[in-house]
GROMACS .gro file of C-alpha atoms in nm:
model
  340
    1MET     CA    1  -2.277  -1.426   1.693
    2HIS     CA    2  -2.537  -1.478   1.423
    3ARG     CA    3  -2.510  -1.744   1.157
    4THR     CA    4  -2.758  -1.770   0.873
    5PRO     CA    5  -2.783  -2.084   0.658
    6VAL     CA    6  -2.640  -2.047   0.311
    7PHE     CA    7  -2.626  -2.267   0.006
    8VAL     CA    8  -2.365  -2.533   0.083
    9PHE     CA    9  -2.258  -2.807  -0.155
   10SER     CA   10  -2.166  -3.093   0.076
   11LEU     CA   11  -2.052  -3.364  -0.164
   12LEU     CA   12  -1.701  -3.465  -0.061
   13VAL     CA   13  -1.466  -3.695  -0.248
   14ALA     CA   14  -1.226  -3.805   0.022
   15GLY     CA   15  -0.855  -3.843  -0.027
   16ILE     CA   16  -0.830  -3.646  -0.351
   17PRO     CA   17  -0.599  -3.342  -0.328
   18GLY     CA   18  -0.696  -3.033  -0.521
   19THR     CA   19  -0.415  -3.083  -0.771
   20ALA     CA   20  -0.542  -3.428  -0.872
   21TRP     CA   21  -0.860  -3.313  -1.045
   22ALA     CA   22  -0.873  -3.339  -1.422
   23GLN     CA   23  -0.956  -3.030  -1.625
   24GLY     CA   24  -1.290  -2.999  -1.800
   25ASN     CA   25  -1.598  -3.218  -1.786
   26THR     CA   26  -1.441  -3.545  -1.896
   27PRO     CA   27  -1.242  -3.727  -1.626
   28ALA     CA   28  -0.900  -3.867  -1.704
   29ALA     CA   29  -0.820  -4.224  -1.610
   30ASN     CA   30  -0.886  -4.289  -1.240
   31GLN     CA   31  -0.970  -3.924  -1.182
   32PRO     CA   32  -1.306  -3.762  -1.103
   33PRO     CA   33  -1.417  -3.455  -1.298
   34ASN     CA   34  -1.318  -3.103  -1.205
   35PRO     CA   35  -1.551  -3.020  -0.911
   36ASP     CA   36  -1.586  -2.659  -1.029
   37ILE     CA   37  -1.831  -2.775  -1.297
   38TYR     CA   38  -2.103  -2.806  -1.031
   39TYR     CA   39  -2.121  -2.432  -0.964
   40HIS     CA   40  -2.315  -2.191  -1.185
   41LEU     CA   41  -2.424  -1.828  -1.164
   42GLY     CA   42  -2.786  -1.773  -1.066
   43PRO     CA   43  -3.033  -1.500  -1.166
   44ASP     CA   44  -2.910  -1.257  -0.897
   45SER     CA   45  -2.572  -1.246  -1.074
   46LEU     CA   46  -2.716  -1.172  -1.418
   47PRO     CA   47  -2.888  -0.865  -1.568
   48GLN     CA   48  -3.264  -0.876  -1.511
   49ASP     CA   49  -3.540  -0.714  -1.715
   50GLY     CA   50  -3.677  -0.406  -1.543
   51VAL     CA   51  -3.384  -0.368  -1.305
   52PRO     CA   52  -3.207  -0.034  -1.355
   53LYS     CA   53  -2.837  -0.069  -1.420
   54GLY     CA   54  -2.579   0.126  -1.229
   55GLU     CA   55  -2.296   0.305  -1.401
   56ILE     CA   56  -1.934   0.194  -1.387
   57ARG     CA   57  -1.706   0.496  -1.404
   58GLY     CA   58  -1.337   0.478  -1.481
   59PRO     CA   59  -1.074   0.360  -1.504
   60PHE     CA   60  -0.908   0.606  -1.269
   61THR     CA   61  -0.546   0.609  -1.153
   62LEU     CA   62  -0.447   0.649  -0.790
   63PRO     CA   63  -0.078   0.726  -0.720
   64SER     CA   64   0.049   0.555  -0.404
   65GLU     CA   65   0.259   0.697  -0.124
   66ALA     CA   66   0.236   0.376   0.077
   67TYR     CA   67   0.414   0.196  -0.208
   68PRO     CA   68   0.628   0.466  -0.377
   69GLY     CA   69   0.655   0.435  -0.753
   70THR     CA   70   0.331   0.240  -0.792
   71GLN     CA   71  -0.024   0.331  -0.886
   72HIS     CA   72  -0.363   0.164  -0.847
   73THR     CA   73  -0.628   0.147  -1.118
   74TYR     CA   74  -0.986   0.154  -0.994
   75TRP     CA   75  -1.343   0.184  -1.115
   76VAL     CA   76  -1.650   0.316  -0.930
   77TYR     CA   77  -1.992   0.153  -0.953
   78VAL     CA   78  -2.266   0.413  -0.899
   79PRO     CA   79  -2.612   0.257  -0.856
   80ALA     CA   80  -2.907   0.408  -1.036
   81GLN     CA   81  -3.059   0.489  -0.694
   82TYR     CA   82  -2.761   0.691  -0.568
   83ASP     CA   83  -2.866   1.029  -0.426
   84PRO     CA   84  -2.578   1.270  -0.357
   85ALA     CA   85  -2.784   1.419  -0.075
   86VAL     CA   86  -2.790   1.088   0.114
   87PRO     CA   87  -2.475   0.916   0.246
   88ALA     CA   88  -2.425   0.587   0.061
   89SER     CA   89  -2.279   0.263   0.189
   90LEU     CA   90  -1.951   0.146   0.038
   91MET     CA   91  -1.822  -0.190  -0.081
   92VAL     CA   92  -1.461  -0.223  -0.200
   93PHE     CA   93  -1.349  -0.522  -0.406
   94ASN     CA   94  -0.980  -0.606  -0.431
   95ASP     CA   95  -0.869  -0.752  -0.765
   96GLY     CA   96  -1.135  -0.525  -0.908
   97GLN     CA   97  -1.092  -0.639  -1.267
   98ALA     CA   98  -1.198  -0.991  -1.168
   99PHE     CA   99  -1.503  -0.894  -0.961
  100MET     CA  100  -1.638  -0.658  -1.230
  101ASN     CA  101  -1.558  -0.879  -1.530
  102ALA     CA  102  -1.885  -0.893  -1.728
  103GLU     CA  103  -1.805  -1.252  -1.832
  104GLY     CA  104  -1.637  -1.353  -1.507
  105ASP     CA  105  -1.732  -1.568  -1.210
  106ALA     CA  106  -1.859  -1.287  -0.981
  107ARG     CA  107  -2.013  -1.001  -1.185
  108ALA     CA  108  -2.055  -0.799  -0.870
  109GLN     CA  109  -2.212  -0.501  -1.047
  110ASN     CA  110  -2.508  -0.719  -1.151
  111VAL     CA  111  -2.542  -0.849  -0.796
  112MET     CA  112  -2.555  -0.496  -0.659
  113ASP     CA  113  -2.802  -0.385  -0.927
  114ASN     CA  114  -3.043  -0.666  -0.837
  115LEU     CA  115  -3.009  -0.658  -0.459
  116ILE     CA  116  -3.024  -0.280  -0.424
  117PHE     CA  117  -3.335  -0.271  -0.645
  118ARG     CA  118  -3.512  -0.525  -0.423
  119ARG     CA  119  -3.402  -0.358  -0.097
  120GLU     CA  120  -3.196  -0.662   0.004
  121ILE     CA  121  -2.884  -0.452   0.055
  122PRO     CA  122  -2.860  -0.075   0.108
  123VAL     CA  123  -2.784   0.173  -0.167
  124MET     CA  124  -2.409   0.146  -0.202
  125LEU     CA  125  -2.119   0.256  -0.412
  126GLY     CA  126  -1.889  -0.019  -0.531
  127VAL     CA  127  -1.517   0.032  -0.587
  128PHE     CA  128  -1.321  -0.218  -0.794
  129ILE     CA  129  -0.951  -0.163  -0.729
  130ASN     CA  130  -0.661  -0.351  -0.884
  131PRO     CA  131  -0.332  -0.422  -0.708
  132GLY     CA  132  -0.064  -0.161  -0.747
  133ARG     CA  133   0.181  -0.160  -1.035
  134ARG     CA  134   0.455   0.055  -1.175
  135PRO     CA  135   0.353   0.256  -1.483
  136ASP     CA  136   0.564   0.026  -1.701
  137GLN     CA  137   0.391  -0.289  -1.573
  138PRO     CA  138   0.078  -0.434  -1.737
  139GLU     CA  139  -0.267  -0.402  -1.587
  140PRO     CA  140  -0.393  -0.725  -1.424
  141ASN     CA  141  -0.644  -0.918  -1.634
  142ALA     CA  142  -0.858  -1.230  -1.623
  143LYS     CA  143  -0.564  -1.457  -1.707
  144GLU     CA  144  -0.298  -1.285  -1.495
  145TRP     CA  145  -0.422  -1.120  -1.177
  146GLY     CA  146  -0.080  -0.967  -1.119
  147ASP     CA  147   0.115  -1.210  -0.901
  148ARG     CA  148   0.398  -1.224  -1.155
  149THR     CA  149   0.364  -0.875  -1.302
  150THR     CA  150   0.257  -0.630  -1.029
  151ASN     CA  151   0.291  -0.545  -0.661
  152ARG     CA  152   0.006  -0.783  -0.572
  153PRO     CA  153   0.206  -1.040  -0.365
  154THR     CA  154   0.359  -0.770  -0.147
  155GLU     CA  155   0.045  -0.562  -0.100
  156TYR     CA  156  -0.206  -0.840  -0.044
  157ASN     CA  157  -0.013  -1.106   0.149
  158THR     CA  158   0.200  -0.900   0.388
  159LEU     CA  159   0.065  -0.854   0.739
  160ASP     CA  160   0.127  -0.482   0.786
  161ASP     CA  161  -0.073  -0.160   0.753
  162LYS     CA  162   0.053  -0.044   0.413
  163TYR     CA  163  -0.236  -0.170   0.203
  164ALA     CA  164  -0.481  -0.039   0.463
  165ARG     CA  165  -0.316   0.300   0.406
  166VAL     CA  166  -0.386   0.268   0.033
  167ILE     CA  167  -0.757   0.211   0.096
  168VAL     CA  168  -0.816   0.444   0.391
  169ASP     CA  169  -0.562   0.723   0.347
  170GLU     CA  170  -0.530   0.734  -0.032
  171LEU     CA  171  -0.849   0.599  -0.191
  172LEU     CA  172  -1.119   0.721   0.049
  173PRO     CA  173  -1.016   1.090   0.043
  174VAL     CA  174  -1.033   1.087  -0.337
  175LEU     CA  175  -1.374   0.919  -0.337
  176ASN     CA  176  -1.506   1.164  -0.076
  177LYS     CA  177  -1.436   1.453  -0.309
  178THR     CA  178  -1.691   1.322  -0.559
  179TYR     CA  179  -1.933   1.104  -0.364
  180ASN     CA  180  -2.129   1.124  -0.040
  181ILE     CA  181  -2.006   0.815   0.143
  182SER     CA  182  -2.118   0.719   0.491
  183LYS     CA  183  -1.859   0.780   0.764
  184ASP     CA  184  -2.007   0.493   0.967
  185PRO     CA  185  -1.774   0.187   0.953
  186GLU     CA  186  -2.085  -0.031   0.977
  187GLN     CA  187  -2.171   0.099   0.631
  188ARG     CA  188  -1.836   0.005   0.480
  189GLY     CA  189  -1.730  -0.336   0.354
  190ILE     CA  190  -1.430  -0.477   0.171
  191GLY     CA  191  -1.381  -0.811   0.004
  192GLY     CA  192  -1.170  -1.016  -0.226
  193ALA     CA  193  -1.066  -1.360  -0.344
  194SER     CA  194  -0.750  -1.553  -0.262
  195SER     CA  195  -0.477  -1.302  -0.169
  196GLY     CA  196  -0.733  -1.025  -0.222
  197ALA     CA  197  -0.939  -1.181   0.058
  198ILE     CA  198  -0.664  -1.182   0.319
  199ALA     CA  199  -0.585  -0.825   0.211
  200ALA     CA  200  -0.949  -0.732   0.277
  201PHE     CA  201  -0.933  -0.883   0.623
  202THR     CA  202  -0.606  -0.703   0.692
  203VAL     CA  203  -0.764  -0.367   0.604
  204ALA     CA  204  -1.044  -0.425   0.855
  205TRP     CA  205  -0.803  -0.570   1.112
  206GLU     CA  206  -0.570  -0.271   1.088
  207ARG     CA  207  -0.847  -0.009   1.055
  208PRO     CA  208  -1.156  -0.140   1.238
  209ASN     CA  209  -1.267   0.220   1.287
  210GLU     CA  210  -1.310   0.245   0.908
  211PHE     CA  211  -1.434  -0.097   0.786
  212HIS     CA  212  -1.651  -0.349   0.972
  213LYS     CA  213  -1.755  -0.592   0.697
  214VAL     CA  214  -1.529  -0.844   0.521
  215LEU     CA  215  -1.609  -1.082   0.235
  216SER     CA  216  -1.358  -1.364   0.181
  217VAL     CA  217  -1.358  -1.606  -0.114
  218VAL     CA  218  -1.090  -1.883  -0.092
  219GLY     CA  219  -0.888  -1.652   0.131
  220SER     CA  220  -0.511  -1.704   0.134
  221PHE     CA  221  -0.472  -1.723   0.512
  222VAL     CA  222  -0.160  -1.931   0.452
  223ASN     CA  223   0.214  -1.889   0.476
  224LEU     CA  224   0.275  -1.691   0.161
  225ARG     CA  225   0.402  -1.406   0.378
  226GLY     CA  226   0.295  -1.518   0.723
  227GLY     CA  227  -0.083  -1.513   0.684
  228HIS     CA  228  -0.123  -1.846   0.867
  229ILE     CA  229  -0.068  -1.670   1.200
  230TYR     CA  230  -0.400  -1.484   1.185
  231PRO     CA  231  -0.597  -1.743   1.388
  232ASP     CA  232  -0.347  -1.710   1.673
  233LEU     CA  233  -0.353  -1.330   1.648
  234ILE     CA  234  -0.734  -1.333   1.660
  235LEU     CA  235  -0.738  -1.545   1.975
  236LYS     CA  236  -0.477  -1.331   2.152
  237ALA     CA  237  -0.605  -0.985   2.056
  238ASP     CA  238  -0.906  -0.797   2.188
  239LYS     CA  239  -1.215  -0.867   1.980
  240LYS     CA  240  -1.262  -0.616   1.698
  241PRO     CA  241  -1.599  -0.505   1.549
  242ILE     CA  242  -1.558  -0.708   1.231
  243ARG     CA  243  -1.827  -0.913   1.057
  244ILE     CA  244  -1.688  -1.168   0.812
  245PHE     CA  245  -1.816  -1.427   0.566
  246LEU     CA  246  -1.564  -1.700   0.477
  247GLN     CA  247  -1.597  -1.930   0.174
  248ASP     CA  248  -1.360  -2.205   0.068
  249GLY     CA  249  -1.354  -2.547  -0.095
  250ARG     CA  250  -1.223  -2.885   0.009
  251ASN     CA  251  -1.026  -2.905  -0.315
  252ASP     CA  252  -0.853  -2.572  -0.275
  253ASN     CA  253  -0.471  -2.586  -0.265
  254ARG     CA  254  -0.409  -2.838   0.012
  255GLY     CA  255  -0.040  -2.810   0.094
  256LEU     CA  256   0.059  -3.142  -0.060
  257ARG     CA  257   0.394  -3.127  -0.237
  258GLN     CA  258   0.485  -3.338  -0.538
  259ASP     CA  259   0.707  -3.556  -0.316
  260GLY     CA  260   0.406  -3.639  -0.098
  261THR     CA  261   0.502  -3.427   0.202
  262TYR     CA  262   0.242  -3.202   0.359
  263ASP     CA  263   0.270  -2.843   0.482
  264GLU     CA  264  -0.037  -2.740   0.683
  265LYS     CA  265   0.077  -2.378   0.667
  266ARG     CA  266   0.017  -2.390   0.290
  267ASP     CA  267  -0.317  -2.573   0.311
  268TRP     CA  268  -0.581  -2.316   0.209
  269PHE     CA  269  -0.881  -2.515   0.329
  270TYR     CA  270  -0.727  -2.611   0.663
  271GLN     CA  271  -0.626  -2.253   0.734
  272ASN     CA  272  -0.973  -2.120   0.642
  273VAL     CA  273  -1.125  -2.367   0.888
  274ARG     CA  274  -0.875  -2.246   1.150
  275MET     CA  275  -0.985  -1.889   1.081
  276MET     CA  276  -1.350  -1.986   1.127
  277LYS     CA  277  -1.278  -2.163   1.456
  278ALA     CA  278  -1.071  -1.876   1.595
  279LEU     CA  279  -1.328  -1.614   1.497
  280THR     CA  280  -1.610  -1.825   1.641
  281ALA     CA  281  -1.424  -1.889   1.968
  282LYS     CA  282  -1.362  -1.517   2.006
  283GLY     CA  283  -1.729  -1.435   1.951
  284TYR     CA  284  -1.703  -1.265   1.612
  285ASP     CA  285  -2.004  -1.225   1.385
  286VAL     CA  286  -1.888  -1.489   1.137
  287ASN     CA  287  -2.059  -1.695   0.869
  288TYR     CA  288  -1.893  -1.956   0.652
  289THR     CA  289  -1.959  -2.218   0.390
  290TRP     CA  290  -1.738  -2.498   0.255
  291GLY     CA  291  -1.786  -2.653  -0.089
  292ILE     CA  292  -1.583  -2.887  -0.306
  293ASN     CA  293  -1.445  -2.618  -0.534
  294ARG     CA  294  -1.084  -2.570  -0.629
  295HIS     CA  295  -0.894  -2.244  -0.586
  296GLY     CA  296  -1.084  -1.965  -0.760
  297GLN     CA  297  -1.424  -1.799  -0.769
  298LYS     CA  298  -1.628  -2.088  -0.913
  299MET     CA  299  -1.827  -2.130  -0.590
  300GLY     CA  300  -1.772  -1.789  -0.435
  301GLY     CA  301  -1.906  -1.611  -0.742
  302PRO     CA  302  -2.245  -1.786  -0.751
  303ILE     CA  303  -2.300  -1.735  -0.376
  304LEU     CA  304  -2.184  -1.372  -0.381
  305PRO     CA  305  -2.549  -1.253  -0.360
  306GLU     CA  306  -2.605  -1.457  -0.044
  307MET     CA  307  -2.277  -1.340   0.106
  308MET     CA  308  -2.376  -0.978   0.039
  309ARG     CA  309  -2.724  -1.024   0.188
  310TRP     CA  310  -2.576  -1.167   0.506
  311LEU     CA  311  -2.305  -0.904   0.545
  312TRP     CA  312  -2.553  -0.619   0.494
  313ARG     CA  313  -2.855  -0.777   0.665
  314ASP     CA  314  -2.892  -0.508   0.931
  315GLN     CA  315  -2.985  -0.216   0.707
  316PRO     CA  316  -3.274  -0.006   0.846
  317VAL     CA  317  -3.616  -0.158   0.786
  318SER     CA  318  -3.970  -0.036   0.840
  319THR     CA  319  -4.241  -0.273   0.964
  320ASP     CA  320  -4.520  -0.022   0.906
  321VAL     CA  321  -4.784  -0.202   0.701
  322HIS     CA  322  -4.883   0.130   0.546
  323ASP     CA  323  -4.529   0.211   0.432
  324SER     CA  324  -4.575   0.164   0.060
  325VAL     CA  325  -4.222   0.283  -0.016
  326GLU     CA  326  -4.068   0.013   0.201
  327ARG     CA  327  -4.277  -0.251   0.025
  328SER     CA  328  -4.175  -0.145  -0.324
  329VAL     CA  329  -3.861  -0.178  -0.530
  330ARG     CA  330  -3.607   0.102  -0.529
  331GLU     CA  331  -3.657   0.320  -0.832
  332PRO     CA  332  -3.374   0.520  -0.990
  333LYS     CA  333  -3.302   0.861  -0.849
  334LYS     CA  334  -3.489   1.117  -1.055
  335PRO     CA  335  -3.270   1.397  -1.190
  336SER     CA  336  -3.334   1.734  -1.033
  337THR     CA  337  -3.536   1.980  -1.236
  338PRO     CA  338  -3.336   2.292  -1.324
  339ALA     CA  339  -3.475   2.615  -1.186
  340ASN     CA  340  -3.636   2.847  -1.440
   0.00000   0.00000   0.00000
């Protein structure tokens, strides 16, 4: 197990459930401000002068056999340094529209632009995939991620292999027709936020021969559809070759009902801590950080660069002092010169 320090915001206001925070910067009577205001995107999440931008291709439509009658919309991020002759790493983001939103809390394409350029993560393709929907249903968006309008609750929160089939058996074969993607599961990661995070873990759990890296932001390891049993499953099952970074906040949904009763199975923060403890006890390569954020990407977005660095920290590296390529930034792939 290897744990690297990350940026952790440790201020804790005790006794205040996540639902008690006032909205905005001005606190209501007897209420502290919304803790999400303390998190802001850093330079690694923003476009930088001199850093070549990758291309986002799409949207594309992927019909689903795992969920008959539905389809998945996805986009492909192709970095400027992608060389079709060299197998690229792969990072899949569930709730793709949120992670690629140019004005959103994550802006993953900027993170990959910056980190690939500086050799902090390998050259990788990014896939932003939305939850499945029927053709007559609306596409998820920044205000409605699809819980009330798409197949998202079923796909992301159910502990079975159907969504893993979407990613491995339906998406990957289509991608492989166009791109040179590494077959090594160590070079494949998947991540998400909330229900998209537990879905990412489920893909790796069900198909550890395909995906080894998992990124989880405020993961819904709770009893929406039985997700709270994962810590027990982890402790009982043989250890799988999964590396995971968990992020959550003390003011996430805490399982307190309006009548004052408490359901630990619906306490996001408690269940994320249980996940961390189970993974640690079983000897998994796990990193984690707890903030004071509410449910959402307000903390996970700003630390996405650090989460990506940690997940992909074991890319090949040269220590040769004379290796000028290794000591330089990654330049864009030059187009091939046509033969005369």
